[in-house]
Amino acid sequence: MCGIIGYVGYREAEKILLKGLHELEYRGYDSAGIAIVNSGLQVNKVVGRVANLENKGLVGTFGIGHTRWATHGKPTVKNAHPHTDCTGNMALIHNGIIENYLEIKNKLKEHAFKSDTDSEVLLHLIEECYGGDLKKAVLDALKEVKGAYAFCVIHQDHQEIVVARNGSPVVLGLGERENFIASDVSALVPYTKRVVYLNDFELAVVKENGISIFDFKNKQLQPAVKTVDWDAVIAEKKGYKHFMLKEIFEQPMVVRNSLVAPFNLDVKARKIFIVACGTAGYAGLTGKYIIERLAKLPVEFDIASEFRYKDPLIGKDDLLIAISQSGETADTLAALRLAKEKGARTLGIINVRDSTIAREADAVIYTIAGPEIGVASTKAFLAQLVMLYRIAEKLSHTQLDMSAIPQHLQTILTKSDVIREIAKKYCRVYNFLFIGRNLNYPIALEGALKMKEISYIHAEGYASGEMKHGPIALVTDEVPTVAIVPKDGVYEKMISNIEEVKARNGRVIAIATEGDEEIQRHATDIIYIPKGEELFTPLLTVVPLQLLAYHIADLRNCDVDKPRNLAKSVTVE
Ligand code: AGP
């Protein structure tokens, strides 16, 4: 939701903090700021993007930075982080939500609050507890705090950054005569690949010559140093206009790698529960269809934010699969923890190594998608699907032949320009319907989400059979319908649905199977996918929908990689 960065070392901090914030901007970008200690505390805060924080020439070799996705308080300069205390000697940055901030604020009536945020309240509480020892002040303050947080606090009299974590990610970067703090490794890999992941209810004191870690009872802990196997280079755009387009075009390689990745799965389950959010959720719903069809096992899919509050009927004989690209989504993490409390075994399908969900699940299958920077998830979705097929294959003791899929994907990608021409005909509409059946019903939902989140056009995904139960009332010549209609067992049903739309002057963009001439009598526009097994169509039909949404968003001059109001990782509920 927000990005935090900290640096203490021998180099000038400003450049390092700004570069780090650029890397973290996908986590939130409605305002930003840095604080650097020199003779005193120097603070620079802006509304909007990190780029507005142009190098002010702040001098100093240690400081903190923040890029914000507003939760409490509008995106204004006063609400931007870092916040400063009454003395002006302390500064704080925070990612998360302090749930009892009003109760705390009421106890600090003599403090002068400058913002409307919950984060500033945390700083004044630390100021209230401060008696010369910053770490002690933080530990004392945390005894009164409820909520999710990853925050850094500095004091101009101490050459150190104190960082604490509960529920929001923090990773420490270890350098030579310099150390770093960040929300995720993308901000660290240009400087170091030696990292330490802070766990919930842990605090670190980060200095130029080293770090020390404590639990909240002030017991010192041994840091677990890991090496990041990721090179910042592969996170560059490599000539594509947007990260999202690059990631769409990486999908053949991602699927190829996912098909051969080592895979050991040893689970027995009475019932399988799949939980996730957003696009990962639609992968999970597709997984339900796949696993039930192949393994004949009952699978329940739940949106994680629903699962965690419905007192789910899950127990020790069940398996919960949590799907998450970031491995930090708060609702998915909470659902996993609830399932564990109820005795179920848990498996994560995760893209970011050593992320919180990856570390807390009983077992983890890493998707081999590489870093996904675009806020709209594409290649991670396909990688999640491949892992779900491989799980179904294992559970059903069958052999699936998916070797043709990467080439089929490559073929679809060659149609990007054709899809852009179709996009030009529809980029000014205000509403879209996406319809599909069976395995392609979740793909209709995913296609609608892609359209919504990057082009800002309202789009609804529906099970095609539901059209006559209401949505068809929406159809006019100004409300186009995208119909996923491969040559499969429900093809005729889909043709009927398309005819119902056409009978009401609705235009139809059909995602159809190469060689299908019949569809030309029904659809307004057609995007073909290569012939293949019905079971694997979701891996193919989603790509034209990704490209359609991408081109429409680009034609509308939307910010494809960082859509308004969104963040790549939703670490608050
Ligand atoms: C996908 O395009 C969205 N950005 C969003 O729905 C995302 O899939 C969701 O927030 C889940 O994120 P996760 O996979 O990191 O858990």
XYZ file of C-alpha atoms and ligand atoms in Angstrom:
589
model
C 0.000 0.000 0.000
C 2.856 2.381 0.688
C 6.569 2.114 0.047
C 9.130 2.766 2.739
C 12.896 3.132 2.321
C 15.752 3.876 4.716
C 19.505 4.336 4.303
C 22.382 4.759 6.723
C 25.959 4.604 5.467
C 28.873 6.425 3.942
C 27.133 7.739 0.823
C 24.878 10.778 0.329
C 21.390 9.527 1.209
C 19.166 11.682 -1.023
C 19.947 9.958 -4.338
C 19.637 6.499 -2.810
C 16.309 7.307 -1.159
C 14.830 8.812 -4.344
C 15.955 5.895 -6.508
C 14.544 3.475 -3.981
C 11.225 5.301 -3.927
C 11.027 5.074 -7.717
C 11.376 1.309 -7.416
C 8.683 1.203 -4.738
C 6.292 3.668 -6.376
C 4.101 0.847 -7.691
C 3.029 0.326 -4.070
C 1.348 3.715 -3.908
C 1.958 7.075 -5.478
C -0.373 9.831 -4.336
C 2.301 11.678 -2.334
C 5.939 11.207 -1.307
C 8.657 12.551 0.927
C 12.126 12.117 2.411
C 13.833 13.155 5.640
C 17.631 13.347 5.913
C 19.683 14.104 8.991
C 22.561 16.532 8.647
C 23.116 19.131 11.379
C 19.353 18.889 11.888
C 16.406 17.140 10.285
C 15.744 18.146 6.643
C 12.317 17.176 5.257
C 11.054 17.409 1.665
C 7.444 16.331 0.938
C 5.221 16.621 -2.167
C 1.803 15.619 -3.482
C 1.948 13.268 -6.479
C 4.813 11.214 -7.768
C 8.299 10.681 -6.467
C 9.589 12.589 -9.505
C 8.205 15.767 -7.903
C 10.768 15.306 -5.141
C 13.524 16.379 -7.520
C 16.979 16.338 -6.007
C 16.857 19.260 -3.586
C 20.518 18.765 -2.734
C 19.741 17.659 0.816
C 23.064 16.771 2.409
C 23.456 13.876 4.805
C 24.281 10.184 4.857
C 21.260 8.855 6.616
C 17.552 9.217 6.167
C 14.175 7.736 5.313
C 11.704 8.034 2.433
C 8.067 7.172 1.720
C 5.663 6.934 -1.201
C 2.030 6.911 -0.101
C -1.282 5.222 -0.901
C -3.670 7.215 1.280
C -5.687 5.380 3.924
C -6.350 8.052 6.574
C -6.223 11.646 5.322
C -6.321 12.971 1.770
C -3.191 13.048 -0.428
C -1.838 16.456 0.670
C 1.632 17.695 1.664
C 0.713 17.817 5.344
C -0.486 14.183 5.204
C 2.520 13.009 3.224
C 5.238 11.150 5.115
C 7.751 11.594 6.751
C 5.928 13.076 9.706
C 7.855 15.055 12.324
C 7.213 15.323 16.068
C 6.663 18.428 18.205
C 10.391 18.922 18.765
C 11.239 18.658 15.064
C 14.016 16.229 16.029
C 12.208 13.031 15.030
C 10.717 11.776 11.752
C 8.654 8.698 10.923
C 7.418 6.855 7.828
C 4.755 4.164 7.997
C 3.071 1.542 5.819
C -0.097 0.087 7.336
C -2.980 1.178 9.570
C -2.889 2.082 13.268
C -6.364 0.888 14.217
C -6.536 2.573 17.651
C -4.982 5.870 16.595
C -7.911 7.990 17.791
C -7.764 6.456 21.282
C -4.015 7.196 21.386
C -4.485 10.689 19.957
C -6.938 11.530 22.719
C -4.266 10.737 25.318
C -1.774 13.086 23.626
C -3.817 16.242 23.807
C -0.811 18.476 24.554
C 0.823 17.407 21.286
C 0.554 19.566 18.173
C -0.696 17.400 15.302
C 0.004 18.695 11.798
C -1.850 16.042 9.761
C -5.029 13.936 9.681
C -3.120 10.671 9.572
C -2.950 7.707 11.917
C 0.807 7.474 11.261
C 1.585 10.855 12.815
C -0.148 9.741 16.016
C 2.296 6.842 16.263
C 5.223 9.275 16.076
C 3.862 11.501 18.843
C 3.380 8.417 21.015
C 7.053 7.520 20.448
C 7.983 11.129 21.260
C 5.976 10.816 24.482
C 7.925 7.654 25.399
C 11.326 9.031 24.362
C 13.855 9.580 27.098
C 17.088 9.400 25.107
C 16.926 5.772 23.931
C 15.101 5.565 20.580
C 14.694 1.772 20.529
C 13.282 1.774 24.059
C 10.858 4.564 23.129
C 9.604 2.504 20.189
C 9.204 -0.677 22.259
C 7.305 1.226 24.955
C 5.054 2.877 22.373
C 4.274 -0.436 20.667
C 2.770 -1.752 23.881
C -0.166 0.592 23.221
C -0.503 0.170 19.449
C -2.999 -2.036 17.593
C -2.924 -2.459 13.831
C -0.696 -3.330 10.887
C 2.557 -1.492 10.445
C 6.001 -1.318 8.981
C 7.497 1.943 10.164
C 10.889 3.618 10.454
C 11.726 6.342 12.952
C 14.847 8.486 13.173
C 16.078 11.075 15.684
C 18.649 13.668 14.711
C 20.767 12.829 17.766
C 21.151 9.133 16.891
C 22.930 7.830 13.765
C 20.481 4.930 13.475
C 17.096 3.968 12.057
C 14.696 1.994 14.218
C 12.260 -0.099 12.163
C 9.431 -2.318 13.417
C 7.025 -4.646 11.687
C 3.667 -6.248 12.229
C 1.672 -7.289 9.173
C 3.350 -5.062 6.572
C 6.564 -6.144 4.832
C 10.067 -4.980 5.747
C 13.341 -6.206 4.313
C 16.812 -5.061 5.442
C 19.667 -4.776 2.929
C 23.193 -5.446 4.204
C 26.074 -3.540 2.597
C 29.693 -2.634 3.331
C 29.651 0.382 5.704
C 26.046 0.956 4.717
C 22.700 -0.670 5.381
C 19.237 -0.322 3.915
C 15.557 -0.773 4.772
C 12.768 -1.224 2.206
C 9.259 -2.570 1.698
C 10.592 -5.080 -0.797
C 13.835 -6.173 -2.411
C 13.273 -4.255 -5.664
C 14.680 -1.142 -3.960
C 17.720 -3.009 -2.597
C 19.066 -5.114 -5.448
C 20.987 -2.237 -7.100
C 23.127 -2.085 -3.921
C 23.100 -5.480 -2.272
C 21.639 -8.939 -2.564
C 22.252 -9.852 1.091
C 18.980 -9.311 2.889
C 17.200 -10.037 6.152
C 13.407 -10.294 6.222
C 11.920 -8.860 9.386
C 9.100 -10.942 10.824
C 5.975 -9.784 12.595
C 6.609 -8.423 16.082
C 10.287 -7.793 15.361
C 12.239 -4.546 15.511
C 15.637 -3.708 14.045
C 18.185 -1.022 14.838
C 19.998 -0.232 11.593
C 23.369 1.572 11.702
C 26.175 2.195 9.225
C 28.248 -0.640 10.661
C 25.523 -3.214 11.143
C 22.036 -4.202 12.192
C 20.613 -5.753 15.358
C 17.219 -7.402 15.676
C 14.957 -7.744 18.701
C 11.557 -9.127 19.515
C 9.056 -6.789 21.155
C 10.199 -7.996 24.566
C 13.651 -6.616 23.706
C 15.210 -10.076 23.374
C 17.997 -9.933 20.786
C 17.530 -12.300 17.830
C 19.961 -13.798 15.344
C 19.371 -12.292 11.843
C 18.692 -14.865 9.103
C 20.668 -13.524 6.138
C 19.431 -14.585 2.689
C 20.704 -13.887 -0.817
C 18.273 -12.440 -3.360
C 18.370 -14.384 -6.606
C 17.153 -11.470 -8.658
C 18.959 -9.006 -10.855
C 17.610 -5.497 -11.148
C 18.348 -5.672 -14.847
C 15.520 -8.110 -15.568
C 13.141 -5.645 -13.971
C 13.862 -3.028 -16.638
C 11.342 -2.383 -19.453
C 13.722 -3.600 -22.179
C 12.249 -1.330 -24.873
C 8.591 -1.939 -24.126
C 6.409 1.140 -23.581
C 5.129 -0.250 -20.275
C 6.119 -2.961 -17.810
C 2.666 -4.477 -18.333
C 3.270 -4.953 -22.065
C 6.718 -6.437 -21.394
C 5.180 -8.824 -18.865
C 2.401 -9.855 -21.287
C 5.076 -10.689 -23.861
C 7.117 -12.631 -21.307
C 4.285 -15.120 -20.855
C 5.485 -17.806 -23.312
C 8.809 -17.919 -21.452
C 7.073 -17.858 -18.056
C 4.841 -20.793 -18.992
C 7.778 -22.701 -20.464
C 9.748 -22.209 -17.240
C 6.724 -23.036 -15.084
C 6.165 -26.326 -16.889
C 9.647 -27.575 -16.097
C 10.145 -26.045 -12.652
C 10.868 -28.614 -9.917
C 7.617 -29.570 -8.288
C 7.066 -31.809 -5.322
C 3.647 -31.927 -3.809
C 2.690 -34.342 -1.091
C -0.845 -33.612 0.019
C -3.874 -35.630 0.886
C -7.092 -33.759 1.532
C -10.737 -34.441 2.202
C -11.517 -31.117 0.596
C -9.489 -28.305 -0.939
C -10.112 -24.637 -0.207
C -8.609 -21.997 -2.471
C -8.378 -18.386 -1.269
C -6.983 -15.296 -2.975
C -7.894 -11.763 -4.040
C -8.357 -10.012 -7.372
C -6.636 -11.595 -10.326
C -5.104 -14.274 -8.127
C -8.674 -15.044 -7.079
C -9.716 -15.614 -10.673
C -6.786 -17.981 -11.055
C -8.086 -19.753 -7.961
C -11.621 -20.001 -9.337
C -10.227 -21.437 -12.578
C -8.251 -23.852 -10.419
C -11.480 -25.056 -8.841
C -12.816 -26.071 -12.263
C -9.513 -27.715 -13.220
C -8.939 -29.703 -10.019
C -12.536 -30.863 -9.711
C -12.570 -31.950 -13.360
C -9.280 -33.839 -13.181
C -8.923 -34.995 -9.583
C -12.639 -35.392 -8.752
C -11.911 -33.709 -5.417
C -14.305 -31.124 -3.937
C -12.808 -27.650 -4.204
C -14.251 -24.538 -2.592
C -13.039 -21.159 -3.837
C -13.464 -18.115 -1.616
C -12.396 -14.518 -1.985
C -9.957 -14.193 0.923
C -11.704 -11.174 2.471
C -14.923 -13.228 2.633
C -13.307 -16.454 3.832
C -11.689 -14.783 6.835
C -14.976 -13.510 8.265
C -17.418 -16.322 7.455
C -16.291 -18.861 10.050
C -15.340 -21.348 7.304
C -16.051 -25.058 7.682
C -12.395 -26.035 7.257
C -10.545 -28.527 9.438
C -7.531 -30.778 9.927
C -8.295 -33.058 6.963
C -8.513 -30.157 4.547
C -5.962 -28.284 2.452
C -6.033 -24.529 1.956
C -4.266 -23.146 -1.105
C -3.443 -19.432 -0.845
C -2.567 -17.796 -4.153
C -0.724 -14.487 -4.152
C 1.746 -12.781 -6.508
C 3.162 -10.512 -3.805
C 2.795 -12.915 -0.918
C 1.830 -9.902 1.221
C -1.895 -9.391 0.581
C -3.431 -8.809 3.999
C -6.710 -10.627 3.390
C -5.012 -13.666 1.895
C -2.504 -13.778 4.759
C -5.330 -13.551 7.295
C -7.222 -16.348 5.539
C -4.123 -18.536 5.644
C -3.625 -17.870 9.354
C -7.283 -18.677 10.065
C -7.038 -21.970 8.177
C -3.933 -22.884 10.183
C -5.723 -22.031 13.428
C -8.471 -24.447 12.366
C -5.914 -27.205 11.814
C -5.846 -27.279 8.020
C -2.651 -27.787 6.071
C -1.716 -24.824 3.933
C 0.010 -24.425 0.598
C 1.036 -21.115 -0.964
C 1.288 -20.453 -4.708
C 3.471 -17.368 -4.501
C 5.637 -15.292 -6.844
C 7.771 -13.245 -4.444
C 10.305 -15.441 -2.661
C 10.405 -15.361 1.127
C 7.359 -13.111 1.260
C 5.190 -13.371 4.354
C 2.643 -15.826 2.980
C 5.446 -17.949 1.500
C 7.093 -18.120 4.916
C 3.943 -18.826 6.891
C 2.381 -21.495 4.672
C 3.204 -25.122 5.557
C 4.462 -25.546 1.987
C 5.000 -23.213 -0.954
C 5.065 -23.575 -4.706
C 6.844 -20.577 -6.217
C 5.533 -19.343 -9.544
C 8.417 -18.761 -11.912
C 7.183 -15.447 -13.333
C 10.062 -13.225 -12.254
C 9.394 -9.732 -10.904
C 5.983 -8.412 -11.927
C 6.131 -4.603 -11.778
C 2.947 -3.583 -13.570
C 0.146 -3.141 -11.042
C -2.164 -5.153 -13.304
C -1.170 -8.774 -12.937
C -0.644 -10.727 -16.172
C 2.282 -13.166 -16.298
C 1.880 -14.050 -12.626
C -1.731 -15.027 -13.380
C -0.657 -17.396 -16.127
C 2.068 -18.836 -13.906
C -0.512 -19.409 -11.162
C -2.733 -21.251 -13.642
C 0.124 -23.496 -14.736
C 0.849 -24.435 -11.124
C -2.837 -25.225 -10.584
C -2.812 -27.506 -13.635
C 0.275 -29.204 -12.231
C -1.409 -29.647 -8.844
C -4.467 -31.150 -10.556
C -2.187 -33.423 -12.563
C -0.459 -34.638 -9.413
C -3.680 -35.163 -7.473
C -5.297 -37.029 -10.364
C -2.207 -39.126 -11.118
C -2.527 -38.189 -14.794
C -0.064 -36.783 -17.326
C -0.995 -33.482 -18.958
C 0.693 -32.426 -22.177
C 0.960 -28.641 -22.085
C 4.069 -28.456 -24.223
C 2.284 -26.640 -27.078
C 1.020 -23.804 -24.882
C 4.117 -21.539 -25.056
C 4.029 -21.630 -28.864
C 0.267 -20.971 -28.884
C 0.869 -17.964 -26.644
C 3.568 -16.731 -29.004
C 1.057 -16.968 -31.878
C -1.524 -14.922 -29.988
C 1.060 -12.257 -29.179
C 1.687 -11.752 -32.896
C -1.886 -10.418 -33.079
C -1.165 -7.483 -30.765
C -1.378 -4.934 -33.613
C -4.647 -6.462 -34.859
C -6.032 -6.222 -31.344
C -4.929 -2.582 -31.173
C -6.984 -1.864 -34.309
C -10.006 -3.455 -32.637
C -9.254 -1.455 -29.467
C -9.485 1.781 -31.478
C -13.156 0.981 -32.225
C -14.050 0.542 -28.536
C -11.774 2.885 -26.584
C -14.470 5.553 -26.111
C -17.244 3.382 -24.669
C -18.302 3.727 -21.040
C -19.268 0.134 -20.283
C -18.230 -3.394 -21.248
C -19.689 -6.828 -20.587
C -17.431 -9.894 -20.511
C -19.101 -13.311 -20.762
C -17.826 -16.867 -20.621
C -18.874 -20.316 -19.500
C -17.366 -23.131 -17.465
C -13.555 -22.929 -17.445
C -13.773 -19.555 -19.201
C -16.211 -17.955 -16.784
C -13.370 -16.940 -14.416
C -11.496 -15.676 -17.475
C -14.435 -13.386 -18.257
C -14.165 -12.043 -14.714
C -10.413 -11.528 -15.139
C -10.895 -9.798 -18.504
C -13.363 -7.395 -16.920
C -10.965 -6.653 -14.068
C -8.109 -5.897 -16.468
C -10.343 -3.502 -18.412
C -11.583 -1.756 -15.258
C -8.288 -1.363 -13.485
C -6.182 0.103 -16.300
C -8.631 1.842 -18.701
C -11.099 2.986 -16.006
C -13.991 1.824 -18.240
C -16.687 0.112 -16.198
C -16.665 -3.585 -17.089
C -18.583 -6.526 -15.684
C -17.705 -10.190 -16.031
C -20.597 -12.629 -16.104
C -21.358 -16.296 -16.528
C -22.971 -16.236 -19.985
C -25.932 -18.253 -18.782
C -26.739 -15.369 -16.463
C -27.265 -12.841 -19.249
C -31.007 -13.379 -19.523
C -31.350 -13.103 -15.738
C -30.621 -9.386 -15.786
C -27.420 -8.156 -17.455
C -28.927 -8.289 -20.944
C -30.940 -5.242 -19.901
C -27.673 -3.344 -20.163
C -27.062 -4.235 -23.814
C -27.277 -1.409 -26.338
C -25.155 -0.392 -29.299
C -23.049 1.546 -26.772
C -22.352 -1.419 -24.481
C -20.109 -3.949 -26.261
C -19.772 -7.539 -25.066
C -16.580 -9.597 -25.106
C -17.600 -13.244 -25.532
C -15.140 -16.060 -24.824
C -16.310 -18.682 -27.283
C -13.668 -21.326 -28.052
C -14.715 -24.540 -29.795
C -15.616 -26.461 -26.668
C -18.504 -28.272 -25.057
C -20.516 -25.087 -24.509
C -19.834 -23.485 -27.903
C -23.436 -23.668 -29.105
C -24.662 -22.145 -25.849
C -22.226 -19.286 -26.301
C -23.414 -18.687 -29.864
C -26.968 -18.365 -28.513
C -25.796 -15.840 -25.954
C -24.006 -13.889 -28.674
C -27.170 -13.870 -30.769
C -29.162 -12.555 -27.773
C -26.701 -9.650 -27.549
C -26.720 -8.996 -31.301
C -30.564 -9.006 -31.301
C -30.338 -5.944 -29.062
C -27.876 -4.140 -31.315
C -24.998 -5.057 -29.027
C -21.561 -5.330 -30.654
C -19.641 -8.523 -29.850
C -15.894 -9.091 -29.705
C -15.434 -12.866 -29.857
C -12.396 -14.765 -28.581
C -12.689 -17.785 -30.867
C -10.740 -20.826 -32.060
C -8.616 -20.520 -35.194
C -10.515 -21.992 -38.164
C -13.965 -21.332 -36.715
C -15.839 -19.812 -39.660
C -19.269 -20.080 -38.054
C -18.393 -17.332 -35.560
C -17.982 -14.874 -38.441
C -21.748 -14.981 -38.907
C -22.279 -13.796 -35.340
C -19.484 -11.602 -34.004
C -18.660 -7.985 -34.842
C -14.919 -8.519 -34.260
C -12.979 -11.743 -33.748
C -9.672 -12.488 -32.052
C -8.534 -16.021 -32.755
C -6.603 -18.346 -30.472
C -4.847 -21.472 -31.781
C -6.662 -24.806 -31.724
C -5.955 -26.870 -28.634
C -7.397 -28.986 -25.866
C -10.514 -27.494 -24.282
C -9.005 -28.022 -20.825
C -6.183 -25.551 -21.550
C -8.255 -22.764 -23.152
C -8.055 -20.483 -20.063
C -4.286 -20.216 -20.596
C -4.950 -18.876 -24.087
C -8.226 -16.927 -23.933
C -6.941 -14.577 -21.208
C -4.128 -13.143 -23.374
C -6.339 -11.375 -25.962
C -8.241 -9.871 -23.012
C -4.986 -8.615 -21.459
C -3.962 -7.061 -24.784
C -7.412 -5.566 -25.426
C -7.408 -3.886 -22.012
C -3.798 -2.767 -22.461
C -4.347 -1.152 -25.876
C -7.609 0.522 -24.870
C -5.933 1.932 -21.739
C -2.939 3.109 -23.761
C -5.195 4.721 -26.376
C -6.951 6.514 -23.510
C -3.570 7.753 -22.236
C -4.078 6.025 -18.923
C -1.095 5.255 -16.694
C -1.015 1.563 -17.491
C 1.680 0.526 -15.004
C 0.420 2.643 -12.108
C -3.351 3.032 -12.441
C -5.003 5.623 -10.217
C -6.097 4.555 -6.708
C -4.384 1.147 -7.005
C -1.284 -0.438 -5.519
C 0.561 -3.581 -6.488
C 0.362 -5.107 -3.077
C -2.644 -4.547 -0.809
C -1.107 -5.044 2.621
C -3.998 -3.533 4.565
C -7.545 -4.872 4.686
C -4.507 -7.617 -10.411
O -4.405 -7.079 -11.715
C -4.722 -6.567 -9.354
N -3.670 -5.650 -9.352
C -5.089 -7.132 -8.007
O -6.400 -7.628 -8.164
C -4.219 -8.269 -7.443
O -4.388 -9.431 -8.210
C -4.704 -8.577 -6.010
O -4.511 -7.422 -5.232
C -3.981 -9.749 -5.362
O -2.625 -9.459 -5.238
P -1.623 -10.667 -4.859
O -1.656 -11.631 -5.996
O -0.288 -10.006 -4.693
O -2.120 -11.287 -3.586
